Every structure is written in C-alpha cells, then in structure tokens.
Amino acid sequence: ENNIVRALVAKINNNSSIDGEIVAYNGAYELDKDGNKVLTNNPDHSDYDVVEPNKDRYLIIESTVDGEKGKFLGEMLVIDNENKSLLDKNNDLSVEGTDDIRLEIFEEEVFVTGGMLAPMIDNIKTESGSNSFTQYKEKLDLFAKTLSDLSASYIENIDETYVYGENASSIHQDSAEKIDIGLFTGGTVESLTFYSSMVNTLSQEKLDYLASIQWKDDIDFDGTGENNTSFSKFYQTLRVDIADDRETIIFKKESQTAVTEAMNTTYDKLTKVDKDTEMVELIKFQAAYEANAKMITIVDEMLQTILGMKR
C-alpha cells in the first residue's frame, strides 16, 4: 500500500524476460565525477532524505542498450483489490531518445548550414546519411551477405573451376548441378548465422571449394564489379579505414583543444587580473609616487630657499 514504486522497481529488475535490456529506479539519479549513477537513497545524492532514504518517489525506467537500439515500448497497469487504477496517467512521462548535436556560443545555438562545420556536425548524428558509423555498418553487412552467399552453394565445372555462391548458381545454365552447403545464412551482421552442425556433413569436395574461397581475389561485394577483392583484403581495408578515421579525428580533436586553450589563455589575459602581477605593479607605482613626492618636497624647499635669498 505504501511502497508501490519500490515494488515495481524490484519486479522490473528481477524480470528474466527483460533482464539486461531495461532497468528501473526509485526516483531520479545523479552522475558523480566519474560518471557513476548515484541513486536518491545514497547520501551523496542532493535529494537524499536522512529520515527516510528509501521512501517511494517516482518510477524511472531506462534502456541499458546504447545507441540507436536503446529504446523500448512499455505499458503498465497497477490496480487495487477493487480493480481501481493506482497510477495517475497525468503524471506519466516518456522521453524519446534524440541526438542533440549542435553548435553553441554563449549557450545560444548557432545554426550551421554550410562550410566545414556542417559535415562535421552531421557526421556525429547517428541518423545522418553521412555518418561514418553507418558506412562501416553497411560494409560489414556486405561482408556478411557475401560470406553467406558464397558458402551456401556452388557448381563445380568440368575444368575443376567453380561457380561461386547461391546467387550465381541459381542463374547458371547448370543450376541443376548445384551443390548445397548451407554453412552460413543471413544478409547482415545481425542476422548472420553459422550452422556448426553442418561441419560434420562437409565432404572433401565441399572442403576443397570452401578452401578456394580464401584465395579468391575477385569477389564482388557491392555488386558494381568495380571494387572486386578478397575477403581478407576487404576486411583489412575496412579496419585500415576505421583506424585512419580514428587517428584523423583524434588529431583534429587535439588541434581544436590546443586552439581552444590558446583562445582561453588570450581571453584570460585580456579580461582577467593576475594578482601577483598587479601587486608588483602596485608596488612599483607606490615607489614611484613616493619618489615623486620627495622630489616635489625637495623642489619646494629649493624654491623657498631661493625666495628667501632674494629678500
């Protein structure tokens, strides 16, 4: 009756069907300096209640999956013994995950439509077509699709050459001679499946065919026929591209950090006061003032002496 939220948190977090996908909290949490979540019943939390640290607050459910897939649809109904709802729908809140990538100056958004910054900002957004991660995923999917196709079936020609893959075998004039392997299936990395049970059924002829794939250097991954290569070179090129992009981004980040620090230093010199420097300058001005005051006194005494001599 008085711990509905805590009961829901325990029920959700101990549900085996959603274990590892979402997590529930009793109230809001904060992030400490190390990025760890500090719950409301932790003394380090700003809303910590000394009298009743574990009291009911409000239910928060979050996805534990990062990126584009970190979303879920959930509905909840809590009723009492009289079949009356115990949840006030007016207090329900659902937050849609978005990519909030933007450029700000003095906390005001600057809308960039062109120049060098526009593609850089777009490249950060996961829904952007120019995002490098999307391109990496597409290449990996091409790798998985081609691997699945070439290991599915083949036709052996009279001259002991091969017609490689399910797609080529299906449209070949000798398609009836197709030999099925079925070692992999799937057109994407996510759907790629390896059937280990098929290994025991591989004959020497099938093994010979599979062995020849690793030396085949004219595999058409993208269907254009212009970038034919081998599995190893395709994958190696992808890794090199990713490493190169990573090093480029790190270099740009370090360069921009250096520029930012230089600008901050210049700004501080122009707008902020160095106490030590100002104290030295103050002592210098004070000494100069005292010296000038003594000079004025001496000149005044000299004038008084001269005027006295004239009398």
PDB file of N, CA, C and O in Angstrom, residues 104-162:
ATOM      1  N   GLU A 104      27.011  25.792 -30.119  1.00  0.00           N
ATOM      2  CA  GLU A 104      26.533  26.879 -29.276  1.00  0.00           C
ATOM      3  C   GLU A 104      27.652  27.867 -28.992  1.00  0.00           C
ATOM      4  O   GLU A 104      28.818  27.488 -28.850  1.00  0.00           O
ATOM      5  N   ILE A 105      27.296  29.135 -28.919  1.00  0.00           N
ATOM      6  CA  ILE A 105      28.200  30.194 -28.479  1.00  0.00           C
ATOM      7  C   ILE A 105      27.488  30.973 -27.385  1.00  0.00           C
ATOM      8  O   ILE A 105      26.391  31.510 -27.608  1.00  0.00           O
ATOM      9  N   PHE A 106      28.099  30.978 -26.208  1.00  0.00           N
ATOM     10  CA  PHE A 106      27.479  31.598 -25.039  1.00  0.00           C
ATOM     11  C   PHE A 106      26.077  31.033 -24.802  1.00  0.00           C
ATOM     12  O   PHE A 106      25.109  31.769 -24.561  1.00  0.00           O
ATOM     13  N   GLU A 107      25.966  29.694 -24.907  1.00  0.00           N
ATOM     14  CA  GLU A 107      24.738  28.942 -24.643  1.00  0.00           C
ATOM     15  C   GLU A 107      23.619  29.268 -25.621  1.00  0.00           C
ATOM     16  O   GLU A 107      22.461  28.938 -25.367  1.00  0.00           O
ATOM     17  N   GLU A 108      23.943  29.896 -26.749  1.00  0.00           N
ATOM     18  CA  GLU A 108      22.963  30.167 -27.789  1.00  0.00           C
ATOM     19  C   GLU A 108      23.314  29.319 -29.010  1.00  0.00           C
ATOM     20  O   GLU A 108      24.461  29.317 -29.463  1.00  0.00           O
ATOM     21  N   GLU A 109      22.322  28.600 -29.548  1.00  0.00           N
ATOM     22  CA  GLU A 109      22.580  27.719 -30.672  1.00  0.00           C
ATOM     23  C   GLU A 109      22.899  28.509 -31.932  1.00  0.00           C
ATOM     24  O   GLU A 109      22.256  29.516 -32.243  1.00  0.00           O
ATOM     25  N   VAL A 110      23.916  28.045 -32.642  1.00  0.00           N
ATOM     26  CA  VAL A 110      24.282  28.637 -33.926  1.00  0.00           C
ATOM     27  C   VAL A 110      23.925  27.633 -35.013  1.00  0.00           C
ATOM     28  O   VAL A 110      24.418  26.506 -35.011  1.00  0.00           O
ATOM     29  N   PHE A 111      23.074  28.019 -35.934  1.00  0.00           N
ATOM     30  CA  PHE A 111      22.621  27.118 -36.986  1.00  0.00           C
ATOM     31  C   PHE A 111      23.635  27.138 -38.140  1.00  0.00           C
ATOM     32  O   PHE A 111      23.860  28.179 -38.758  1.00  0.00           O
ATOM     33  N   VAL A 112      24.241  25.984 -38.371  1.00  0.00           N
ATOM     34  CA  VAL A 112      25.271  25.857 -39.402  1.00  0.00           C
ATOM     35  C   VAL A 112      24.666  25.149 -40.610  1.00  0.00           C
ATOM     36  O   VAL A 112      24.182  24.024 -40.511  1.00  0.00           O
ATOM     37  N   THR A 113      24.693  25.812 -41.759  1.00  0.00           N
ATOM     38  CA  THR A 113      24.104  25.241 -42.976  1.00  0.00           C
ATOM     39  C   THR A 113      25.150  24.929 -44.038  1.00  0.00           C
ATOM     40  O   THR A 113      24.834  24.294 -45.039  1.00  0.00           O
ATOM     41  N   GLY A 114      26.377  25.373 -43.841  1.00  0.00           N
ATOM     42  CA  GLY A 114      27.410  25.120 -44.842  1.00  0.00           C
ATOM     43  C   GLY A 114      28.796  25.248 -44.247  1.00  0.00           C
ATOM     44  O   GLY A 114      28.966  25.382 -43.032  1.00  0.00           O
ATOM     45  N   GLY A 115      29.798  25.209 -45.126  1.00  0.00           N
ATOM     46  CA  GLY A 115      31.170  25.324 -44.665  1.00  0.00           C
ATOM     47  C   GLY A 115      31.712  24.010 -44.138  1.00  0.00           C
ATOM     48  O   GLY A 115      31.133  22.936 -44.342  1.00  0.00           O
ATOM     49  N   MET A 116      32.837  24.091 -43.423  1.00  0.00           N
ATOM     50  CA  MET A 116      33.499  22.895 -42.931  1.00  0.00           C
ATOM     51  C   MET A 116      32.783  22.289 -41.730  1.00  0.00           C
ATOM     52  O   MET A 116      32.858  21.080 -41.500  1.00  0.00           O
ATOM     53  N   LEU A 117      32.071  23.132 -40.960  1.00  0.00           N
ATOM     54  CA  LEU A 117      31.459  22.637 -39.728  1.00  0.00           C
ATOM     55  C   LEU A 117      30.214  21.792 -39.988  1.00  0.00           C
ATOM     56  O   LEU A 117      29.927  20.872 -39.225  1.00  0.00           O
ATOM     57  N   ALA A 118      29.466  22.106 -41.042  1.00  0.00           N
ATOM     58  CA  ALA A 118      28.208  21.395 -41.313  1.00  0.00           C
ATOM     59  C   ALA A 118      28.409  19.889 -41.463  1.00  0.00           C
ATOM     60  O   ALA A 118      27.734  19.100 -40.790  1.00  0.00           O
ATOM     61  N   PRO A 119      29.321  19.417 -42.338  1.00  0.00           N
ATOM     62  CA  PRO A 119      29.506  17.959 -42.439  1.00  0.00           C
ATOM     63  C   PRO A 119      30.094  17.340 -41.175  1.00  0.00           C
ATOM     64  O   PRO A 119      29.828  16.183 -40.879  1.00  0.00           O
ATOM     65  N   MET A 120      30.891  18.113 -40.438  1.00  0.00           N
ATOM     66  CA  MET A 120      31.456  17.585 -39.194  1.00  0.00           C
ATOM     67  C   MET A 120      30.350  17.323 -38.168  1.00  0.00           C
ATOM     68  O   MET A 120      30.343  16.298 -37.487  1.00  0.00           O
ATOM     69  N   ILE A 121      29.392  18.249 -38.078  1.00  0.00           N
ATOM     70  CA  ILE A 121      28.277  18.078 -37.148  1.00  0.00           C
ATOM     71  C   ILE A 121      27.374  16.945 -37.608  1.00  0.00           C
ATOM     72  O   ILE A 121      26.917  16.125 -36.805  1.00  0.00           O
ATOM     73  N   ASP A 122      27.099  16.891 -38.917  1.00  0.00           N
ATOM     74  CA  ASP A 122      26.252  15.819 -39.446  1.00  0.00           C
ATOM     75  C   ASP A 122      26.873  14.450 -39.215  1.00  0.00           C
ATOM     76  O   ASP A 122      26.167  13.461 -39.000  1.00  0.00           O
ATOM     77  N   ASN A 123      28.182  14.379 -39.271  1.00  0.00           N
ATOM     78  CA  ASN A 123      28.870  13.105 -39.114  1.00  0.00           C
ATOM     79  C   ASN A 123      28.723  12.546 -37.704  1.00  0.00           C
ATOM     80  O   ASN A 123      28.897  11.349 -37.473  1.00  0.00           O
ATOM     81  N   ILE A 124      28.397  13.412 -36.753  1.00  0.00           N
ATOM     82  CA  ILE A 124      28.228  12.968 -35.368  1.00  0.00           C
ATOM     83  C   ILE A 124      26.850  12.355 -35.161  1.00  0.00           C
ATOM     84  O   ILE A 124      26.670  11.446 -34.352  1.00  0.00           O
ATOM     85  N   LYS A 125      25.856  12.834 -35.894  1.00  0.00           N
ATOM     86  CA  LYS A 125      24.483  12.383 -35.700  1.00  0.00           C
ATOM     87  C   LYS A 125      24.293  10.984 -36.278  1.00  0.00           C
ATOM     88  O   LYS A 125      24.682  10.710 -37.408  1.00  0.00           O
ATOM     89  N   THR A 126      23.671  10.108 -35.493  1.00  0.00           N
ATOM     90  CA  THR A 126      23.516   8.719 -35.925  1.00  0.00           C
ATOM     91  C   THR A 126      22.512   8.565 -37.060  1.00  0.00           C
ATOM     92  O   THR A 126      22.583   7.602 -37.816  1.00  0.00           O
ATOM     93  N   GLU A 127      21.567   9.517 -37.191  1.00  0.00           N
ATOM     94  CA  GLU A 127      20.580   9.377 -38.256  1.00  0.00           C
ATOM     95  C   GLU A 127      21.047  10.009 -39.557  1.00  0.00           C
ATOM     96  O   GLU A 127      20.357   9.941 -40.571  1.00  0.00           O
ATOM     97  N   SER A 128      22.217  10.615 -39.547  1.00  0.00           N
ATOM     98  CA  SER A 128      22.720  11.270 -40.745  1.00  0.00           C
ATOM     99  C   SER A 128      23.239  10.238 -41.741  1.00  0.00           C
ATOM    100  O   SER A 128      23.914   9.278 -41.373  1.00  0.00           O
ATOM    101  N   GLY A 129      22.961  10.470 -43.022  1.00  0.00           N
ATOM    102  CA  GLY A 129      23.437   9.563 -44.051  1.00  0.00           C
ATOM    103  C   GLY A 129      24.934   9.633 -44.263  1.00  0.00           C
ATOM    104  O   GLY A 129      25.525   8.709 -44.819  1.00  0.00           O
ATOM    105  N   SER A 130      25.546  10.740 -43.813  1.00  0.00           N
ATOM    106  CA  SER A 130      26.993  10.892 -43.985  1.00  0.00           C
ATOM    107  C   SER A 130      27.768  10.399 -42.768  1.00  0.00           C
ATOM    108  O   SER A 130      28.986  10.583 -42.705  1.00  0.00           O
ATOM    109  N   ASN A 131      27.061   9.782 -41.830  1.00  0.00           N
ATOM    110  CA  ASN A 131      27.736   9.300 -40.636  1.00  0.00           C
ATOM    111  C   ASN A 131      28.664   8.141 -40.970  1.00  0.00           C
ATOM    112  O   ASN A 131      28.289   7.198 -41.659  1.00  0.00           O
ATOM    113  N   SER A 132      29.905   8.223 -40.482  1.00  0.00           N
ATOM    114  CA  SER A 132      30.897   7.188 -40.800  1.00  0.00           C
ATOM    115  C   SER A 132      30.492   5.829 -40.240  1.00  0.00           C
ATOM    116  O   SER A 132      30.765   4.796 -40.855  1.00  0.00           O
ATOM    117  N   PHE A 133      29.841   5.811 -39.075  1.00  0.00           N
ATOM    118  CA  PHE A 133      29.442   4.540 -38.484  1.00  0.00           C
ATOM    119  C   PHE A 133      28.448   3.808 -39.379  1.00  0.00           C
ATOM    120  O   PHE A 133      28.484   2.584 -39.485  1.00  0.00           O
ATOM    121  N   THR A 134      27.563   4.561 -40.007  1.00  0.00           N
ATOM    122  CA  THR A 134      26.610   3.946 -40.938  1.00  0.00           C
ATOM    123  C   THR A 134      27.340   3.296 -42.102  1.00  0.00           C
ATOM    124  O   THR A 134      26.993   2.193 -42.543  1.00  0.00           O
ATOM    125  N   GLN A 135      28.353   3.970 -42.604  1.00  0.00           N
ATOM    126  CA  GLN A 135      29.134   3.414 -43.712  1.00  0.00           C
ATOM    127  C   GLN A 135      29.884   2.155 -43.276  1.00  0.00           C
ATOM    128  O   GLN A 135      29.971   1.182 -44.027  1.00  0.00           O
ATOM    129  N   TYR A 136      30.423   2.170 -42.070  1.00  0.00           N
ATOM    130  CA  TYR A 136      31.108   0.980 -41.565  1.00  0.00           C
ATOM    131  C   TYR A 136      30.134  -0.197 -41.461  1.00  0.00           C
ATOM    132  O   TYR A 136      30.463  -1.336 -41.823  1.00  0.00           O
ATOM    133  N   LYS A 137      28.931   0.084 -40.950  1.00  0.00           N
ATOM    134  CA  LYS A 137      27.922  -0.972 -40.802  1.00  0.00           C
ATOM    135  C   LYS A 137      27.543  -1.557 -42.160  1.00  0.00           C
ATOM    136  O   LYS A 137      27.396  -2.773 -42.302  1.00  0.00           O
ATOM    137  N   GLU A 138      27.378  -0.682 -43.141  1.00  0.00           N
ATOM    138  CA  GLU A 138      26.992  -1.154 -44.472  1.00  0.00           C
ATOM    139  C   GLU A 138      28.067  -2.064 -45.060  1.00  0.00           C
ATOM    140  O   GLU A 138      27.760  -3.078 -45.700  1.00  0.00           O
ATOM    141  N   LYS A 139      29.332  -1.712 -44.865  1.00  0.00           N
ATOM    142  CA  LYS A 139      30.418  -2.545 -45.381  1.00  0.00           C
ATOM    143  C   LYS A 139      30.469  -3.892 -44.660  1.00  0.00           C
ATOM    144  O   LYS A 139      30.718  -4.931 -45.282  1.00  0.00           O
ATOM    145  N   LEU A 140      30.243  -3.889 -43.367  1.00  0.00           N
ATOM    146  CA  LEU A 140      30.207  -5.148 -42.626  1.00  0.00           C
ATOM    147  C   LEU A 140      29.038  -6.017 -43.077  1.00  0.00           C
ATOM    148  O   LEU A 140      29.164  -7.247 -43.156  1.00  0.00           O
ATOM    149  N   ASP A 141      27.904  -5.379 -43.370  1.00  0.00           N
ATOM    150  CA  ASP A 141      26.752  -6.133 -43.871  1.00  0.00           C
ATOM    151  C   ASP A 141      27.054  -6.743 -45.246  1.00  0.00           C
ATOM    152  O   ASP A 141      26.639  -7.873 -45.539  1.00  0.00           O
ATOM    153  N   LEU A 142      27.763  -5.993 -46.092  1.00  0.00           N
ATOM    154  CA  LEU A 142      28.165  -6.537 -47.392  1.00  0.00           C
ATOM    155  C   LEU A 142      29.083  -7.738 -47.213  1.00  0.00           C
ATOM    156  O   LEU A 142      28.980  -8.738 -47.932  1.00  0.00           O
ATOM    157  N   PHE A 143      29.976  -7.646 -46.235  1.00  0.00           N
ATOM    158  CA  PHE A 143      30.879  -8.761 -45.936  1.00  0.00           C
ATOM    159  C   PHE A 143      30.075  -9.988 -45.514  1.00  0.00           C
ATOM    160  O   PHE A 143      30.302 -11.101 -46.009  1.00  0.00           O
ATOM    161  N   ALA A 144      29.112  -9.786 -44.586  1.00  0.00           N
ATOM    162  CA  ALA A 144      28.304 -10.899 -44.091  1.00  0.00           C
ATOM    163  C   ALA A 144      27.433 -11.491 -45.194  1.00  0.00           C
ATOM    164  O   ALA A 144      27.312 -12.718 -45.323  1.00  0.00           O
ATOM    165  N   LYS A 145      26.832 -10.630 -46.005  1.00  0.00           N
ATOM    166  CA  LYS A 145      25.965 -11.105 -47.089  1.00  0.00           C
ATOM    167  C   LYS A 145      26.743 -11.928 -48.102  1.00  0.00           C
ATOM    168  O   LYS A 145      26.288 -12.995 -48.551  1.00  0.00           O
ATOM    169  N   THR A 146      27.927 -11.463 -48.474  1.00  0.00           N
ATOM    170  CA  THR A 146      28.744 -12.177 -49.458  1.00  0.00           C
ATOM    171  C   THR A 146      29.248 -13.495 -48.901  1.00  0.00           C
ATOM    172  O   THR A 146      29.279 -14.519 -49.603  1.00  0.00           O
ATOM    173  N   LEU A 147      29.662 -13.488 -47.633  1.00  0.00           N
ATOM    174  CA  LEU A 147      30.112 -14.724 -46.994  1.00  0.00           C
ATOM    175  C   LEU A 147      28.985 -15.754 -46.955  1.00  0.00           C
ATOM    176  O   LEU A 147      29.201 -16.945 -47.234  1.00  0.00           O
ATOM    177  N   SER A 148      27.789 -15.298 -46.615  1.00  0.00           N
ATOM    178  CA  SER A 148      26.642 -16.197 -46.569  1.00  0.00           C
ATOM    179  C   SER A 148      26.325 -16.766 -47.945  1.00  0.00           C
ATOM    180  O   SER A 148      26.016 -17.964 -48.082  1.00  0.00           O
ATOM    181  N   ASP A 149      26.428 -15.916 -48.973  1.00  0.00           N
ATOM    182  CA  ASP A 149      26.108 -16.356 -50.331  1.00  0.00           C
ATOM    183  C   ASP A 149      27.123 -17.380 -50.840  1.00  0.00           C
ATOM    184  O   ASP A 149      26.758 -18.452 -51.332  1.00  0.00           O
ATOM    185  N   LEU A 150      28.412 -17.064 -50.709  1.00  0.00           N
ATOM    186  CA  LEU A 150      29.441 -17.936 -51.268  1.00  0.00           C
ATOM    187  C   LEU A 150      29.561 -19.266 -50.535  1.00  0.00           C
ATOM    188  O   LEU A 150      30.012 -20.259 -51.115  1.00  0.00           O
ATOM    189  N   SER A 151      29.150 -19.296 -49.276  1.00  0.00           N
ATOM    190  CA  SER A 151      29.243 -20.540 -48.511  1.00  0.00           C
ATOM    191  C   SER A 151      27.934 -21.321 -48.506  1.00  0.00           C
ATOM    192  O   SER A 151      27.829 -22.353 -47.836  1.00  0.00           O
ATOM    193  N   ALA A 152      26.939 -20.830 -49.262  1.00  0.00           N
ATOM    194  CA  ALA A 152      25.651 -21.512 -49.292  1.00  0.00           C
ATOM    195  C   ALA A 152      25.637 -22.670 -50.296  1.00  0.00           C
ATOM    196  O   ALA A 152      25.191 -23.774 -49.983  1.00  0.00           O
ATOM    197  N   SER A 153      26.139 -22.435 -51.494  1.00  0.00           N
ATOM    198  CA  SER A 153      26.140 -23.478 -52.519  1.00  0.00           C
ATOM    199  C   SER A 153      27.080 -23.088 -53.654  1.00  0.00           C
ATOM    200  O   SER A 153      27.532 -21.935 -53.729  1.00  0.00           O
ATOM    201  N   TYR A 154      27.350 -24.037 -54.553  1.00  0.00           N
ATOM    202  CA  TYR A 154      28.261 -23.776 -55.664  1.00  0.00           C
ATOM    203  C   TYR A 154      28.022 -24.820 -56.754  1.00  0.00           C
ATOM    204  O   TYR A 154      27.303 -25.800 -56.567  1.00  0.00           O
ATOM    205  N   ILE A 155      28.659 -24.607 -57.901  1.00  0.00           N
ATOM    206  CA  ILE A 155      28.667 -25.575 -59.003  1.00  0.00           C
ATOM    207  C   ILE A 155      30.112 -25.795 -59.419  1.00  0.00           C
ATOM    208  O   ILE A 155      30.868 -24.836 -59.609  1.00  0.00           O
ATOM    209  N   GLU A 156      30.504 -27.046 -59.542  1.00  0.00           N
ATOM    210  CA  GLU A 156      31.863 -27.365 -59.987  1.00  0.00           C
ATOM    211  C   GLU A 156      31.849 -27.646 -61.482  1.00  0.00           C
ATOM    212  O   GLU A 156      31.108 -28.512 -61.959  1.00  0.00           O
ATOM    213  N   ASN A 157      32.649 -26.876 -62.204  1.00  0.00           N
ATOM    214  CA  ASN A 157      32.736 -27.047 -63.654  1.00  0.00           C
ATOM    215  C   ASN A 157      33.623 -28.242 -64.022  1.00  0.00           C
ATOM    216  O   ASN A 157      34.326 -28.795 -63.179  1.00  0.00           O
ATOM    217  N   ILE A 158      33.564 -28.617 -65.291  1.00  0.00           N
ATOM    218  CA  ILE A 158      34.351 -29.752 -65.771  1.00  0.00           C
ATOM    219  C   ILE A 158      35.850 -29.495 -65.608  1.00  0.00           C
ATOM    220  O   ILE A 158      36.620 -30.400 -65.310  1.00  0.00           O
ATOM    221  N   ASP A 159      36.265 -28.249 -65.811  1.00  0.00           N
ATOM    222  CA  ASP A 159      37.686 -27.920 -65.704  1.00  0.00           C
ATOM    223  C   ASP A 159      38.115 -27.687 -64.264  1.00  0.00           C
ATOM    224  O   ASP A 159      39.165 -27.098 -64.010  1.00  0.00           O
ATOM    225  N   GLU A 160      37.284 -28.112 -63.290  1.00  0.00           N
ATOM    226  CA  GLU A 160      37.566 -28.037 -61.855  1.00  0.00           C
ATOM    227  C   GLU A 160      37.571 -26.594 -61.323  1.00  0.00           C
ATOM    228  O   GLU A 160      38.077 -26.327 -60.243  1.00  0.00           O
ATOM    229  N   THR A 161      36.986 -25.685 -62.103  1.00  0.00           N
ATOM    230  CA  THR A 161      36.735 -24.338 -61.581  1.00  0.00           C
ATOM    231  C   THR A 161      35.335 -24.321 -60.972  1.00  0.00           C
ATOM    232  O   THR A 161      34.576 -25.299 -61.101  1.00  0.00           O
ATOM    233  N   TYR A 162      34.979 -23.213 -60.341  1.00  0.00           N
ATOM    234  CA  TYR A 162      33.716 -23.177 -59.611  1.00  0.00           C
ATOM    235  C   TYR A 162      32.849 -22.003 -60.064  1.00  0.00           C
ATOM    236  O   TYR A 162      33.354 -20.961 -60.511  1.00  0.00           O
TER     237      TYR A 162
END
